[in-house]
Short mmCIF file of C-alpha atoms in Angstrom, two decimals:
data_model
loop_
_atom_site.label_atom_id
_atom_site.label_comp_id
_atom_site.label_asym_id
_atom_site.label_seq_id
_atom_site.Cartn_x
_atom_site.Cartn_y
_atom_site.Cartn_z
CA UNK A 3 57.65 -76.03 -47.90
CA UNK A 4 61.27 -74.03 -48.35
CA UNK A 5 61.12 -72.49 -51.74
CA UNK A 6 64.65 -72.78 -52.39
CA UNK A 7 66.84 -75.75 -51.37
CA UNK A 8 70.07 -74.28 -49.98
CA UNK A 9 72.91 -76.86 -50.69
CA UNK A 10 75.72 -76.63 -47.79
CA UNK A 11 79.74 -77.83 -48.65
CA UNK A 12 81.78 -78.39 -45.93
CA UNK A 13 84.37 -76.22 -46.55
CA UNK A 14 87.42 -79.09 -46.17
CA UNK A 15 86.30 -82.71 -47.45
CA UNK A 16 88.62 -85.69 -46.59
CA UNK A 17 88.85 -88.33 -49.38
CA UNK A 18 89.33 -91.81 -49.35
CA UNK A 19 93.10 -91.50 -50.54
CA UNK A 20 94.15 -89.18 -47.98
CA UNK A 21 93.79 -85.72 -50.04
CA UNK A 22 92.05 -82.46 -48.94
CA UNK A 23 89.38 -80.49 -50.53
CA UNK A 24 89.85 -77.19 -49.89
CA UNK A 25 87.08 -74.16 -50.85
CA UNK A 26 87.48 -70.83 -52.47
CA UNK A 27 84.79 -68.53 -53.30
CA UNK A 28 86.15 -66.77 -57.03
CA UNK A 29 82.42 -66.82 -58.68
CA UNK A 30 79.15 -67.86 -59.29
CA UNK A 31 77.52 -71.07 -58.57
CA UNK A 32 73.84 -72.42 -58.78
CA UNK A 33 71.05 -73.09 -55.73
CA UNK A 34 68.23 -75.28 -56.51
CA UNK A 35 64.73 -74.68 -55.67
CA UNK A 36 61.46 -76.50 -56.09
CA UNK A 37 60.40 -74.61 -59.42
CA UNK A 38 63.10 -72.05 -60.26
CA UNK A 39 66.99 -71.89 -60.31
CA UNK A 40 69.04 -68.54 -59.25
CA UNK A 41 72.43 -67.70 -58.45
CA UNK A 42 73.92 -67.48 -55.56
CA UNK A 43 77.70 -67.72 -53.93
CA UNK A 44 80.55 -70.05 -55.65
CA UNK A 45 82.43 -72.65 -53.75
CA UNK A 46 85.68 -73.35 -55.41
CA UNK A 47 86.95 -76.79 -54.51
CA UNK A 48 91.07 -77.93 -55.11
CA UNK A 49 92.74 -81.14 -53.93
CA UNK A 50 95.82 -80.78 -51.78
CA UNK A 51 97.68 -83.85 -51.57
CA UNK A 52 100.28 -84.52 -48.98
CA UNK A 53 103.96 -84.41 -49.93
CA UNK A 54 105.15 -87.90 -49.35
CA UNK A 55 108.59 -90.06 -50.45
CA UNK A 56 111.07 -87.37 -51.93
CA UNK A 57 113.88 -88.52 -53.42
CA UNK A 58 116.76 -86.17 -54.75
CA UNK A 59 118.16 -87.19 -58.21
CA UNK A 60 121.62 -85.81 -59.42
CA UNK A 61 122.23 -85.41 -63.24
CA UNK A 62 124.65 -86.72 -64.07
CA UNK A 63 124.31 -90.25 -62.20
CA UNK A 64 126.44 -90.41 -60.38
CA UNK A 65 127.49 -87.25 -59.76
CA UNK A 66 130.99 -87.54 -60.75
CA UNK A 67 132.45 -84.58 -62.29
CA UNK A 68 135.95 -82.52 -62.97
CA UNK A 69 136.46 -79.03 -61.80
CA UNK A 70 135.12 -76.59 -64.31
CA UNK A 71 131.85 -78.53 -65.17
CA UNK A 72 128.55 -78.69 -63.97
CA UNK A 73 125.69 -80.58 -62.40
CA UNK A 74 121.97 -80.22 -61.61
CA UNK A 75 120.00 -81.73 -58.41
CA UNK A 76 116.56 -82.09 -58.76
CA UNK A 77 114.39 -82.61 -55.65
CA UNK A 78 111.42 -84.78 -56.69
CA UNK A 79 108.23 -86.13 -54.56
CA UNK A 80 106.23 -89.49 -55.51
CA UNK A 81 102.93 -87.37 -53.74
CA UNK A 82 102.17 -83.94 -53.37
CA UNK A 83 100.94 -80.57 -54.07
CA UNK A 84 101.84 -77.24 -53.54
CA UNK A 85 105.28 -77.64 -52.20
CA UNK A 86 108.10 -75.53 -51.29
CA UNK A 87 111.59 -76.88 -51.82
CA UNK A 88 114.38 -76.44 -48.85
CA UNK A 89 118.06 -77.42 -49.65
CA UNK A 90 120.99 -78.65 -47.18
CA UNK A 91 124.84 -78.67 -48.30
CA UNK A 92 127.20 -81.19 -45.74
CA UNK A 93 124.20 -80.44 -43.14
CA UNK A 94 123.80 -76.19 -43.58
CA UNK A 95 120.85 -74.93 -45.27
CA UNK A 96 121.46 -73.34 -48.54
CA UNK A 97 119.68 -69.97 -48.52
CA UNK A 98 119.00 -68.02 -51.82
CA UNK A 99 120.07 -66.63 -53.35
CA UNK A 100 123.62 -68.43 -53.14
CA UNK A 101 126.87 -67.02 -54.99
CA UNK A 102 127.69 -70.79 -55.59
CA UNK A 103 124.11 -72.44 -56.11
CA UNK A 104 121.33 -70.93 -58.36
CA UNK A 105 117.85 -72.39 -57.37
CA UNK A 106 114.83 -72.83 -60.66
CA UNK A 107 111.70 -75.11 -58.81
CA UNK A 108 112.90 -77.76 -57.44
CA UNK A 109 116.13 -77.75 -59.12
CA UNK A 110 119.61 -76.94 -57.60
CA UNK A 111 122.14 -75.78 -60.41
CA UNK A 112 126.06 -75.05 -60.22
CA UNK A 113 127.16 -74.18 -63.34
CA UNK A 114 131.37 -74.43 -62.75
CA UNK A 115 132.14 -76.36 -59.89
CA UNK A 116 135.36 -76.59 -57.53
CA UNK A 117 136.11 -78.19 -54.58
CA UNK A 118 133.82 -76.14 -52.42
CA UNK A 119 130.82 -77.67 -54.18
CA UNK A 120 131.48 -81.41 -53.24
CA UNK A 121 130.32 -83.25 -50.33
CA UNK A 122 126.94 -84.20 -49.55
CA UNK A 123 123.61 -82.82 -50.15
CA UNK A 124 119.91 -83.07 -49.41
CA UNK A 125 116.31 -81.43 -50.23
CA UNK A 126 113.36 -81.20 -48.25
CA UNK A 127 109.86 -80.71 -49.78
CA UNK A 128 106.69 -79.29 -47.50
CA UNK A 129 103.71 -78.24 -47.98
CA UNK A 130 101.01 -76.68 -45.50
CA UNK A 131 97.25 -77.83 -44.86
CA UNK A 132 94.96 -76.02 -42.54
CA UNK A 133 97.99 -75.13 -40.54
CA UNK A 134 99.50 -77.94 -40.61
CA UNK A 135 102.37 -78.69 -42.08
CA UNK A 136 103.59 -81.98 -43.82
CA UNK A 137 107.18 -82.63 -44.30
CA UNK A 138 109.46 -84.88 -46.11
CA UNK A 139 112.79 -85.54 -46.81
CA UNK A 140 115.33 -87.05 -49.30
CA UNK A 141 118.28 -89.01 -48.90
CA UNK A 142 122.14 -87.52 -49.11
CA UNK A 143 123.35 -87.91 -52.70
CA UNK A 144 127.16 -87.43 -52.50
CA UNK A 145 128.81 -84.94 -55.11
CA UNK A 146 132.42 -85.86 -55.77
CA UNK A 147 134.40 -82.92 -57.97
CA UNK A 148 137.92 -84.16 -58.77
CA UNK A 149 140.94 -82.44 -59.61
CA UNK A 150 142.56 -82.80 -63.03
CA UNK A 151 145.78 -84.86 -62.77
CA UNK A 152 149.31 -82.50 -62.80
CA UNK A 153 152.24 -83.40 -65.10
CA UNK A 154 154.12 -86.71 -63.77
CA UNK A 155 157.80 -86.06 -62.66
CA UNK A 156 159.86 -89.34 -62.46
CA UNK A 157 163.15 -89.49 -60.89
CA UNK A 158 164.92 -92.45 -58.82
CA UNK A 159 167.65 -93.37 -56.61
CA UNK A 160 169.63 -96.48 -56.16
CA UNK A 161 170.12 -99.31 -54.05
CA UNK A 162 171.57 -102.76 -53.45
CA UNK A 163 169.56 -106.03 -52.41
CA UNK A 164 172.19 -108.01 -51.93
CA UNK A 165 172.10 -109.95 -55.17
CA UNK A 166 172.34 -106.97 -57.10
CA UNK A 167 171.80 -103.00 -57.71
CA UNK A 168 167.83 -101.70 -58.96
CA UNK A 169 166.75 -98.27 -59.34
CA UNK A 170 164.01 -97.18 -56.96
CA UNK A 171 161.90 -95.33 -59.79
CA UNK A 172 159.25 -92.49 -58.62
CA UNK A 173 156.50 -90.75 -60.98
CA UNK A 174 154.76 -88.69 -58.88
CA UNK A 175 152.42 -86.53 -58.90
CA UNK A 176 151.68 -82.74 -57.30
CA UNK A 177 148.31 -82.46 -57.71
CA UNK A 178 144.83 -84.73 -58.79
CA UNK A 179 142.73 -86.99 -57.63
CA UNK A 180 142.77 -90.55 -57.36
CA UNK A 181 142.86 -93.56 -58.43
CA UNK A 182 145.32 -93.02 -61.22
CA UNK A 183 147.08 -96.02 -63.47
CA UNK A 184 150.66 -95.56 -63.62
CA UNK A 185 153.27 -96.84 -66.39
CA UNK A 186 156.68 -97.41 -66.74
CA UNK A 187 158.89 -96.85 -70.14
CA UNK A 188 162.21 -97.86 -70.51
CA UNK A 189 163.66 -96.55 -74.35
CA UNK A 190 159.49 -96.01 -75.38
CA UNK A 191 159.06 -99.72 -74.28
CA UNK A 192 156.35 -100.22 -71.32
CA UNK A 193 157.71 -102.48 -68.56
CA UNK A 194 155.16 -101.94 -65.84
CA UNK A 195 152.02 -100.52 -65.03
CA UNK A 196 150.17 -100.21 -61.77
CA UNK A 197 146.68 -98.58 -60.29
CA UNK A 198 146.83 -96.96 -56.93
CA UNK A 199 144.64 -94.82 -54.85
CA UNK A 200 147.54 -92.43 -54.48
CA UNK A 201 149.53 -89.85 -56.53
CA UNK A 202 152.99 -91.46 -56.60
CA UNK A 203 154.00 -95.37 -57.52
CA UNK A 204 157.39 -96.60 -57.20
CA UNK A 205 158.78 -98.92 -59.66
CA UNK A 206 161.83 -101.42 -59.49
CA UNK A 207 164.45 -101.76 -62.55
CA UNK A 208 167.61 -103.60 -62.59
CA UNK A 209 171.03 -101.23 -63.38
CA UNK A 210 174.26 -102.02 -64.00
CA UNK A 211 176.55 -99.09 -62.12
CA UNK A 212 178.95 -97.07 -64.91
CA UNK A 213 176.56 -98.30 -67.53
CA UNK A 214 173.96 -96.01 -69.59
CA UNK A 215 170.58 -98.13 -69.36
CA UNK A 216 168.49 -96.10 -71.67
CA UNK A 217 165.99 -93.36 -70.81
CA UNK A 218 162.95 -93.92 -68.72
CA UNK A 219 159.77 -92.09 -68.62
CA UNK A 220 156.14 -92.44 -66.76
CA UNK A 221 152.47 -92.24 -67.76
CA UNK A 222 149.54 -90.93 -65.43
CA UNK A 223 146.41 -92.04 -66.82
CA UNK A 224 142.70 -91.56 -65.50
CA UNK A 225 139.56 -92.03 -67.29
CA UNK A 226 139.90 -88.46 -69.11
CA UNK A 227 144.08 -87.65 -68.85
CA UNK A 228 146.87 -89.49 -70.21
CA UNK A 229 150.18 -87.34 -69.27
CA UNK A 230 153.98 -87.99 -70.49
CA UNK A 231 156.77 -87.42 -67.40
CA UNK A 232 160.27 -85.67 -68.30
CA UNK A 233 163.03 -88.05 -69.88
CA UNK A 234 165.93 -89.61 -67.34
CA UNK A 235 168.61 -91.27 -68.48
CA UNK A 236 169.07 -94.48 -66.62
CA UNK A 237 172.80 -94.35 -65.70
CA UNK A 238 174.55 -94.43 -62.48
CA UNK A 239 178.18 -92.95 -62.21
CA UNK A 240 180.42 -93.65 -59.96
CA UNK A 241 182.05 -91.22 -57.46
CA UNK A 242 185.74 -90.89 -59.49
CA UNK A 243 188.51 -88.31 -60.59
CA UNK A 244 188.99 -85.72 -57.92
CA UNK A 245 187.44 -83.22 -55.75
CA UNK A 246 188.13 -79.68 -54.42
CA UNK A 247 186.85 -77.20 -52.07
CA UNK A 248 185.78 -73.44 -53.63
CA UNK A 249 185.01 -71.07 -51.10
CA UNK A 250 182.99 -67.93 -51.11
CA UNK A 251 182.84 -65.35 -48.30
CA UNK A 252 180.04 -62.73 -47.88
CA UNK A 253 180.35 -59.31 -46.67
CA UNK A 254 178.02 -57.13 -44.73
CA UNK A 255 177.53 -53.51 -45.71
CA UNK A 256 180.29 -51.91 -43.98
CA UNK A 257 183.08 -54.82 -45.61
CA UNK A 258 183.34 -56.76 -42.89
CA UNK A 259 183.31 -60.67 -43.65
CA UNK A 260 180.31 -62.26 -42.36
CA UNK A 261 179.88 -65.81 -43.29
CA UNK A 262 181.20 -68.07 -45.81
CA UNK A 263 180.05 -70.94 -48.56
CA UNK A 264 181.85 -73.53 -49.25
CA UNK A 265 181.29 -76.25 -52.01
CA UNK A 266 182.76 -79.58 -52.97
CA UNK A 267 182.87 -79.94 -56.52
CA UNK A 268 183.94 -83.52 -57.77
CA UNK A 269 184.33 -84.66 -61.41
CA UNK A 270 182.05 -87.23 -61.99
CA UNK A 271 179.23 -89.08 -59.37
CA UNK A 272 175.52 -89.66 -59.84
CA UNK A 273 175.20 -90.17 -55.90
CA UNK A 274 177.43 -88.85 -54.00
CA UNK A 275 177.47 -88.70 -50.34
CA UNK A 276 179.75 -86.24 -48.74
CA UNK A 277 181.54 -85.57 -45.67
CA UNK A 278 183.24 -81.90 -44.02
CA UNK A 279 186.16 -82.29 -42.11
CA UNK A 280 187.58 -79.08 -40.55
CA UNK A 281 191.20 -79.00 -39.07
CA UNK A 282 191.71 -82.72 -39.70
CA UNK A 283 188.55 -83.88 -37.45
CA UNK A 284 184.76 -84.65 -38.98
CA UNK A 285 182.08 -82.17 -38.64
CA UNK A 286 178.79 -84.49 -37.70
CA UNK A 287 175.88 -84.85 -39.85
CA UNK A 288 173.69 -83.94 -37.10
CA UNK A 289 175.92 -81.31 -35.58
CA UNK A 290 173.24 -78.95 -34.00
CA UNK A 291 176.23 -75.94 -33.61
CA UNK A 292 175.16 -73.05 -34.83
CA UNK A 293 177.90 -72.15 -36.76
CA UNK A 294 177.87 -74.71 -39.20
CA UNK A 295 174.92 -75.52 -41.86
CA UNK A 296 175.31 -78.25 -44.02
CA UNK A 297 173.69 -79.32 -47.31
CA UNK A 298 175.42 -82.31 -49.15
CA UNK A 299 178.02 -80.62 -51.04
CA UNK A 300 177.33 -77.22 -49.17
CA UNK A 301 179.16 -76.39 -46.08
CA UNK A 302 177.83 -72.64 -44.53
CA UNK A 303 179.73 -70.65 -42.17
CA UNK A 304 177.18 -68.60 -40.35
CA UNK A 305 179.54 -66.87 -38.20
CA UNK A 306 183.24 -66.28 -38.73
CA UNK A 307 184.88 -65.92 -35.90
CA UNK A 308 188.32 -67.09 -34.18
CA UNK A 309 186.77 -70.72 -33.14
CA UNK A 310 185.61 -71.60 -36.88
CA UNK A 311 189.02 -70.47 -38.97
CA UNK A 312 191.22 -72.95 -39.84
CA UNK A 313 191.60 -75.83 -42.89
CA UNK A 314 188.49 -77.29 -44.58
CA UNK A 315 187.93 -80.55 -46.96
CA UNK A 316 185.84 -82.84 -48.06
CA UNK A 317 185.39 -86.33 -48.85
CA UNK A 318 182.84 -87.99 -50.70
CA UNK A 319 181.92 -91.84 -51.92
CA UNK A 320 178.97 -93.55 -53.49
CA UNK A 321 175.60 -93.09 -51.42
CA UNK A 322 174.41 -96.63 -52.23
CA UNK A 323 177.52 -98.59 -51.69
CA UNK A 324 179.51 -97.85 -48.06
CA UNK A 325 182.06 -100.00 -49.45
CA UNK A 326 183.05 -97.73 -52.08
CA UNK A 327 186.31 -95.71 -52.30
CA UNK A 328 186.45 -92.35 -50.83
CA UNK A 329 187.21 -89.01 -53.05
CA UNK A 330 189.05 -86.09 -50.72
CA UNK A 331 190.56 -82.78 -51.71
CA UNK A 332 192.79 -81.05 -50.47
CA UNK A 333 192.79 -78.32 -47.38
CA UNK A 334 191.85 -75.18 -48.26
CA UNK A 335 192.19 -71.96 -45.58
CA UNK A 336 189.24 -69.93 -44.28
CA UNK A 337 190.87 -66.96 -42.88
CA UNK A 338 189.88 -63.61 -41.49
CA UNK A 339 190.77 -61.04 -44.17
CA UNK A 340 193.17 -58.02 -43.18
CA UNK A 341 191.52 -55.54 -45.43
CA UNK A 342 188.19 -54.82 -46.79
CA UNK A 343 187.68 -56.75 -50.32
CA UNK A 344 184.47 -54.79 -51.17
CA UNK A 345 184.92 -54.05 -54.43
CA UNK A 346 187.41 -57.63 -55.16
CA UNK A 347 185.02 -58.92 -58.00
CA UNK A 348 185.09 -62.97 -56.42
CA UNK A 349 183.49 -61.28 -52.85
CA UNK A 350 181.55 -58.44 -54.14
CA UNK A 351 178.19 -58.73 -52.03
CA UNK A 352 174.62 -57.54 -53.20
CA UNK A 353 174.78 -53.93 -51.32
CA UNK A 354 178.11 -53.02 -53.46
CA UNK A 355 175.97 -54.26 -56.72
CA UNK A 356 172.98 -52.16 -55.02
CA UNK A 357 175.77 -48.76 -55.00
CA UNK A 358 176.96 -49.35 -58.11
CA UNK A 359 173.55 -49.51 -59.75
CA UNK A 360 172.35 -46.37 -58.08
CA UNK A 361 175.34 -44.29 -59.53
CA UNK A 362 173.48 -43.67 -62.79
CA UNK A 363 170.58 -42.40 -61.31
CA UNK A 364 172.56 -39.70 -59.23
CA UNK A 365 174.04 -38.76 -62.34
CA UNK A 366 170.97 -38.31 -64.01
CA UNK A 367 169.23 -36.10 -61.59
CA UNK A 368 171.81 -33.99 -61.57
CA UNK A 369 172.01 -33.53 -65.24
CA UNK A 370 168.57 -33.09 -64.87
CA UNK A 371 168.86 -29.97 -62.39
CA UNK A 372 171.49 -28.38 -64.42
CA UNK A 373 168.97 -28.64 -67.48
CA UNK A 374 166.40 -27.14 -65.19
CA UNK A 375 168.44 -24.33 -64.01
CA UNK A 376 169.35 -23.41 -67.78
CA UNK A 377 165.71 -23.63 -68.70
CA UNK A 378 164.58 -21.47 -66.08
CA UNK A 379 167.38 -18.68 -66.70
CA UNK A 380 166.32 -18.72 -70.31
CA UNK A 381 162.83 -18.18 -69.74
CA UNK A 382 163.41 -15.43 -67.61
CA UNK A 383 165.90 -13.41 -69.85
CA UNK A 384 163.51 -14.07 -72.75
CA UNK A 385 160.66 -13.00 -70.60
CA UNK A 386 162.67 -9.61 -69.84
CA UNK A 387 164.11 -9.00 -73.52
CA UNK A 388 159.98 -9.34 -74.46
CA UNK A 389 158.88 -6.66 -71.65
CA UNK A 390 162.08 -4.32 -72.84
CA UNK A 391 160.91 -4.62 -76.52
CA UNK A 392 157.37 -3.07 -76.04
CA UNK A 393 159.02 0.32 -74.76
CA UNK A 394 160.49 0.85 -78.39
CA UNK A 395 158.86 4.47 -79.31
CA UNK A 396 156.35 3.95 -82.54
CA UNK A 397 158.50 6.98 -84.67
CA UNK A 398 160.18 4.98 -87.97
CA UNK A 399 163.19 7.94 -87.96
CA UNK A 400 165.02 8.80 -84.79
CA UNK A 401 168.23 10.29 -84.02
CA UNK A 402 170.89 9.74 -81.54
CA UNK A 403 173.58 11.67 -80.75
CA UNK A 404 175.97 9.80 -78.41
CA UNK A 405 179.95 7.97 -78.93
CA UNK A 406 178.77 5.12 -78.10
CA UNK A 407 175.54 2.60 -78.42
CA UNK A 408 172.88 3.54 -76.60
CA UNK A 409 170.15 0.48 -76.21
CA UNK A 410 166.57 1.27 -77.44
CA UNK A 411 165.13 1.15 -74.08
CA UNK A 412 166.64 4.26 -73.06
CA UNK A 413 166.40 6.19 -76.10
CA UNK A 414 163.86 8.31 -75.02
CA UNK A 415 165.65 9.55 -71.44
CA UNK A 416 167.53 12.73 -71.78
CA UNK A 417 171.31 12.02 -72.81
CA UNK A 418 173.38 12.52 -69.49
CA UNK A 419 176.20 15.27 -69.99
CA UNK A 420 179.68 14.02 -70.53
CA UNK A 421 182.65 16.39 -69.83
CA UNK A 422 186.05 15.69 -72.24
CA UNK A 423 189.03 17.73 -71.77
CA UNK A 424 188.97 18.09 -75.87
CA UNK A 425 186.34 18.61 -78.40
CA UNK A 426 185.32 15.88 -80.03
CA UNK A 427 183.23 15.69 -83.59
CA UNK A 428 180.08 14.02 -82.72
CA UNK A 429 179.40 10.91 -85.14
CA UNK A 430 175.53 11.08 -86.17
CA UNK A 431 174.07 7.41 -86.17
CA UNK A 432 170.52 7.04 -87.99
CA UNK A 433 168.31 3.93 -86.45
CA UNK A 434 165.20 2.94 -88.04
CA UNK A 435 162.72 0.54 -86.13
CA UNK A 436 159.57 -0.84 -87.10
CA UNK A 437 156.22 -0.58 -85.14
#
C-alpha cells in the first residue's frame, strides 16, 4: 500500500465546448495520502478559447464623415482568448506605429481624417495554442471621408430653340463631394431645384434679348452646407453702336518691335462673336499659322515681319443669333516703325520700366560711397590730430620765439635759422597748455 496517492493532470485538457486547458506551475498545491496531507508542486490551469467570428464595427455607423473629423474601428470577436489584433487598409497591412492610424487593443483611431484615410478596411484577430495558430477574419467596412462643398459660381449663356430664346444657367462647383441639391433664384424667388451626383446642374430660364430679367443666384446644399453663388443680372444686350481696333506693339530689349496686340472694343454686346479680317480677306478661326493667335476680341501678332503688315479690322454680331447684324470698324495700319519708340509712353515695354526703376538704386549706392569715403577721411584725420595731441610737452609756461606760428608738435625741435637781409624785432608770443 502507496502511502501517498500522487494525483497526475494532463497538462492540456480538451473540453466539451472546444476550449483548452492549459497548465502553469506558479505555487503550491496539495497531494493526498492515506492518513496525512503535504505539499507538493502546483498545476495552474487557464482556458484558451479559440478566436472565432470577428466582425469589425466602425463608430460612427456608417462611417460617413467630413474631412477634419474622426472615427474609431473596433475589431471585435464573438469567441476567444488571448488575441492579437492585425489591421489591413485597401488590402496593405497597417504596421505600428502609423503617422495616420494610432492603435489602443483592438481599436483603430484617426483622429483628423483626409482623403488618404478612406477606402476600405479590415482586422484580423489570432491567437496561438500549442503551436498552433487559429485565425479569423472580419469583413471590409468601407470609410467614406467627403470633401466640404466650395462656393457655387453661376453664370450662363444663351440660346434659341426655335420658339424662343432661354438662358443656359450653370452653378457649379470647384470642389466637394456629391450628391449635392441645387437651387435656382430669380429676384430671391426659387424657381427650380434639382439633386445630382455631380458638382454642376444646368438650369433653363426664358429671356427676352435687350431686356433686364432680374438677378439670378444658386444654392448648393448637402446635409451639413447651404452656400449662396455671386449675383448675375439676367440681361442680354445686343451687339450695337460701333467698334474699333486699338493696337499695342511690344518691344524687345534692344527697341526693336516684336509682336503686337490688337483688341476690338465695341460699345455695347453681352455675346459677342468676333471675326479678324486682315487686308480685306478673313483670318480663319482655326488658322494653325503661327503668326497669328486669336482670342475673341484679341488678335496677337507673334511675329512682325513683311508678310503680316498691312490693314486690320474686325467685325462682330450676336453669338446666339447668326442672323444678327454685323458691327465692323474701320482699318487700322500695323506698320514696321522707322525709329526706336522705347521710351514713347503707349509702347514702353517691361525692360524700359525694369531701367527706369533701377536708376534710384544706382544713385543711392553712390551717395552711399561718397558718404563712406568722407567717413573714412574723417576718422583718419581725427585719428592723427589724437596721436599729434599726446606729444604736447607737460610744462604750463613755454616760450617761442619765431614770426610766425609754430604748431605744438614741433615746439620742442630746435628753431631752424632764418637769414633776413634786415634786422627784425622779434615779437615774443606766450602759450599756455594744459596737461
Amino acid at each position: 500500500m502507496h502511502e501517498g496517492l500522487l494525483l497526475l493532470l494532463i497538462s492540456v485538457l480538451r473540453c466539451a465546448d472546444g476550449s483548452f486547458l492549459r497548465q502553469e506551475h506558479t505555487g503550491p498545491s496539495m497531494a493526498f495520502s492515506k492518513s496525512t496531507a503535504s505539499a507538493s508542486l502546483p498545476v495552474h490551469l487557464e482556458v484558451v478559447i479559440p478566436v472565432q467570428g470577428v466582425s469589425l464595427i466602425p463608430d460612427p455607423n456608417p462611417p460617413v464623415i467630413y474631412e477634419g473629423a474622426g472615427f474609431n474601428l473596433s475589431c471585435k470577436a464573438r469567441k476567444g482568448t488571448h488575441l492579437n489584433y492585425s489591421w489591413y487598409h485597401n488590402m496593405q497591412e497597417v504596421t505600428s506605429p502609423s503617422p495616420r492610424h494610432h492603435f489602443v487593443g483592438n481599436m483603430l483611431t484617426v483622429d483628423r481624417a483626409d482623403e488618404r484615410h478612406a477606402g476600405s478596411y479590415s482586422c484580423m484577430a489570432k491567437n496561438v495554442i500549442r503551436n498552433m495558430t487559429r485565425v479569423s477574419s472580419s469583413m471590409l467596412v468601407t470609410v467614406v471621408v467627403k470633401k466640404y462643398l466650395s462656393d457655387p459660381r453661376l453664370s450662363f449663356t444663351v440660346y434659341h430653340d426655335g420658339s424662343g430664346y432661354y438662358a443656359n444657367i450653370s452653378c457649379r462647383l470647384a470642389y466637394g463631394s456629391p450628391p449635392v441639391t441645387f437651387q435656382l433664384l430669380l429676384n430671391g424667388k426659387r424657381v427650380d431645384v434639382q439633386q445630382v451626383n455631380l458638382l454642376e446642374a444646368w438650369f433653363s430660364q426664358p429671356v427676352t434679348i435687350g431686356l433686364d430679367m432680374g438677378s439670378v443666384q444658386c444654392i448648393a446644399e448637402n446635409d451639413i452646407q447651404q452656400l449662396l453663388s455671386n449675383s448675375v443680372n439676367l440681361e442680354v444686350a445686343p451687339v450695337t453702336g460701333t467698334a474699333h481696333v486699338q493696337v499695342e506693339y511690344l518691344h524687345r530689349l534692344d527697341c526693336v518691335q516684336a509682336a503686337a496686340l490688337l483688341q476690338c472694343v465695341i460699345t455695347t454686346g453681352t455675346f459677342p462673336f468676333f471675326l479678324w479680317i486682315f487686308n480685306s480677306s478673313t483670318i480663319p478661326l482655326d488658322s494653325s499659322s503661327p503668326t497669328f493667335i486669336q482670342r475673341d476680341q484679341f488678335l496677337v501678332l507673334t511675329h512682325i515681319n513683311p508678310e503680316n503688315l498691312g490693314y486690320y479690322s474686325c467685325r462682330v454680331r450676336d453669338s446666339f443669333s447668326s442672323n444678327s447684324s454685323w458691327v465692323e470698324s474701320e482699318d487700322v495700319l500695323v506698320e514696321m516703325s522707322d525709329l526706336p519708340t522705347c521710351f514713347n509712353t503707349s509702347t514702353a515695354t517691361t525692360y524700359e520700366l525694369a531701367d527706369l526703376e533701377a536708376t534710384p538704386v544706382e544713385v543711392i549706392a553712390v551717395v552711399f560711397c561718397c558718404f563712406l569715403f568722407v567717413m573714412i577721411v574723417g576718422g583718419a584725420c581725427c585719428l592723427l590730430r589724437s596721436i599729434n595731441l599726446e606729444r604736447v610737452p607737460t610744462d604750463t609756461n613755454h616760450r617761442v620765439h619765431s614770426h610766425e606760428h609754430i604748431n605744438p608738435e614741433n615746439h620742442h625741435t630746435k628753431p631752424e635759422t632764418i637769414n633776413h637781409p634786415h634786422v627784425e624785432e622779434m615779437e615774443t608770443l606766450f602759450m599756455e597748455t594744459e596737461v
